[in-house]
Amino acid sequence: MALGTSDVDLYESEDPIWNPALLTIPIPGIRKMVNLASSLEDVIHLSIGQPDLPAPKNVVDAAVEALQAGQTGYTMDAGLPELLESLSTYYSGRYQRPLTTENILVTTGATEAIYLALTAVAAPGRHFIVPDPAFMLYAPLIRMNGGEVTEIRTRAENNHQLDPQEVIDAIEPHTHAIVLNSPSNPTGTLYPKETLEAILEEAAYRGIHVISDEVYDHLIYDGKEYPSVLSCCSDLDHVMVVSSFSKTYSMAGMRIGWLIASQAAIKKLRRYHMFTTTVANTPFQWAGVAALRGGTEFTDYMLAEYTRRRDRLVELVEQTPHLTGYKPEGAFYLFPSLPEGVNGTNVALRLLKETGVCTIPGETFGNSCNNALRLSYSTSLANIEEAFERIIPWMAKQDFS
Amino acid sequence: MALGTSDVDLYESEDPIWNPALLTIPIPGIRKMVNLASSLEDVIHLSIGQPDLPAPKNVVDAAVEALQAGQTGYTMDAGLPELLESLSTYYSGRYQRPLTTENILVTTGATEAIYLALTAVAAPGRHFIVPDPAFMLYAPLIRMNGGEVTEIRTRAENNHQLDPQEVIDAIEPHTHAIVLNSPSNPTGTLYPKETLEAILEEAAYRGIHVISDEVYDHLIYDGKEYPSVLSCCSDLDHVMVVSSFSKTYSMAGMRIGWLIASQAAIKKLRRYHMFTTTVANTPFQWAGVAALRGGTEFTDYMLAEYTRRRDRLVELVEQTPHLTGYKPEGAFYLFPSLPEGVNGTNVALRLLKETGVCTIPGETFGNSCNNALRLSYSTSLANIEEAFERIIPWMAKQDFS
């Protein structure tokens, strides 16, 4: 008996090429909006999450010098010794805790560091706690490796602060790690020292890991001191901290980040890192050394500039009908809410098509915030003003009831 | 009843931090030898797998220009449009087959491309065929994702040629992909067009993928034409090709590689790539554009230089007692055998300690070649001569019977 067409179809479709684990990786909402925007004219972007200021001159000069000195071969697997040395000196001084070069792994941006940290510890049967909203890499990477995720919701009404008791109450017998990100992308929220201490103390007691994404650790407003997980934890055994040069020194396209952890953890992750990217690029590790040795002139200037933008953006959001804002204390994002039940994705799409202002829908960052929009102020004050000259009258015309 | 100490130990050791999948990643043999060598004086390295020639001036100049023009932000996720364009033009011309920019993804070196390709398709229940010896990333990455590996052994007596019939005979009902690497690291063997065609034809007929690592595609000696999988396959649906600038233009530390596949596959891999590294660095993508547009002066010079080294190394190995060599046709490695049953790792360790010549033991590259040594000739002729002035008398004194 011959096979029918439907049988053949069955055979041909039964073996898709991809590892089913990749199904956890969503189409990034940012990419969808930016792609749509690229087909339109006269778009103002409040979408992009990278600094618009040029990289500092001493950083560019150091990269040029390294290139011209023939520094174009591989470094050691953990990173350029001079960069590891500079980072350990820098961190030891900043948080008054001893860190050696063996506590650090240099990576291709913070992204590779997050990838390594999460995929190296997530596995079936392990439970993770992640804030919601949060940067869109965390939950998919955990699920990709069979881990299970509980999201702790935060709200604009509360400046998107994370309630440490809610985190602690979500701990289960099989909880393996808690992911933190302060200042937060997409909310710009800075967790106070008390939040970190409460979570870290409970986590250490229960043997739960804390993975802390601190890439915005220099974008802290109003003269506040930055509470890092490194300044709040008693030992490093259950802690991994991720950071990079991207936001602090406008070096996003140079792709140098790092991971700080116990020496035993770094040893394991070095080996994994050899299989993901071998090593980070060499010339921009030299640029990173120059950045760390270059004083605070650039970061002071940057902070003053972003503070002006944040202050103005907070005012403009307050004047915008239907949006509930707050005053973020870090990073360069504000994540205001539309009224409960309003679909932020539809609003973002209509806003882009009808006014040419590109924002990122809240659902990109978690399941609880479909009614929010992420506004990035890594763009000029002039652009921010112009964007709200379009947004405010458009919002005034909407009826979301 | 109180718990005994042994019970407490059980509790404390039952939940190791790491994803068990990482157990597939071995401690790299290269790293062990190089670390040991770094504690010794007067070492000659026949170990390193990166070009010793400096990167060409036009490449360095293009990187400097990009940096000074402020090209330090992210590119699009698939890569810099100008690089995608240059690569598609270059490949379309080289192999007379149409390739669009949508067939290419720019990665952090070939390593990330290999990582993406293998971990995106390997999964439990899927069988892979890999040559043995082979570059040490392939089998661990497949096993890390639950895949099963059959290794096809090659031998120095046969110039380490891969027998296509042995590959075809190893195909099972659940075979998912075949991994190829020509010219091969560690053997320098170039597969003839007939080998590729036989494997590709069978693979296409059976719906099996071919993942081809072609990073040495410009290190082809004796004026031979290079048979790429791209010049032998009828369509791209089941083919992924990996390459990079590292070996061709001495750009290893600049970390720019790429993956060529069907447009549908690239779309999927772009999304995954956003989660591993976001994007490759921007300035060295511009350097890559300059490399592709820069003519063949550098590669011609490099090839002449490596040809001289290979010819001399082949002669020297022939004069060395206990070593069986052959004439490699590509890359910058020779993988001679010691007599059957001799432990190459012991020999490499003693050779390093007693003569100061650093080679890489064969077991680093697979299960079948414990009696081999990898010799890299990406070092000067003077170093190669000096190394064999030490190796030949040392070998003459050994009794391996």
PDB file of C-alpha atoms in Angstrom, chain B residues 321-322 338-340 342 347 350 394-395 398-401:
ATOM      1  CA  PRO B 321      63.164   8.577  15.056  1.00  0.00           C
ATOM      2  CA  HIS B 322      59.806   7.090  16.186  1.00  0.00           C
ATOM      3  CA  LEU B 338      54.437   7.776  17.704  1.00  0.00           C
ATOM      4  CA  PRO B 339      54.451   3.965  17.512  1.00  0.00           C
ATOM      5  CA  GLU B 340      51.071   2.350  18.297  1.00  0.00           C
ATOM      6  CA  VAL B 342      52.933   4.843  23.063  1.00  0.00           C
ATOM      7  CA  VAL B 347      55.951  11.938  25.591  1.00  0.00           C
ATOM      8  CA  ARG B 350      58.719  14.662  29.039  1.00  0.00           C
ATOM      9  CA  TRP B 394      66.028  13.230  22.431  1.00  0.00           C
ATOM     10  CA  MET B 395      63.874  10.885  20.339  1.00  0.00           C
ATOM     11  CA  GLN B 398      64.017   6.762  23.582  1.00  0.00           C
ATOM     12  CA  ASP B 399      63.130   3.092  23.611  1.00  0.00           C
ATOM     13  CA  PHE B 400      59.377   2.709  23.085  1.00  0.00           C
ATOM     14  CA  SER B 401      59.364  -1.071  22.625  1.00  0.00           C
TER      15      SER B 401
END
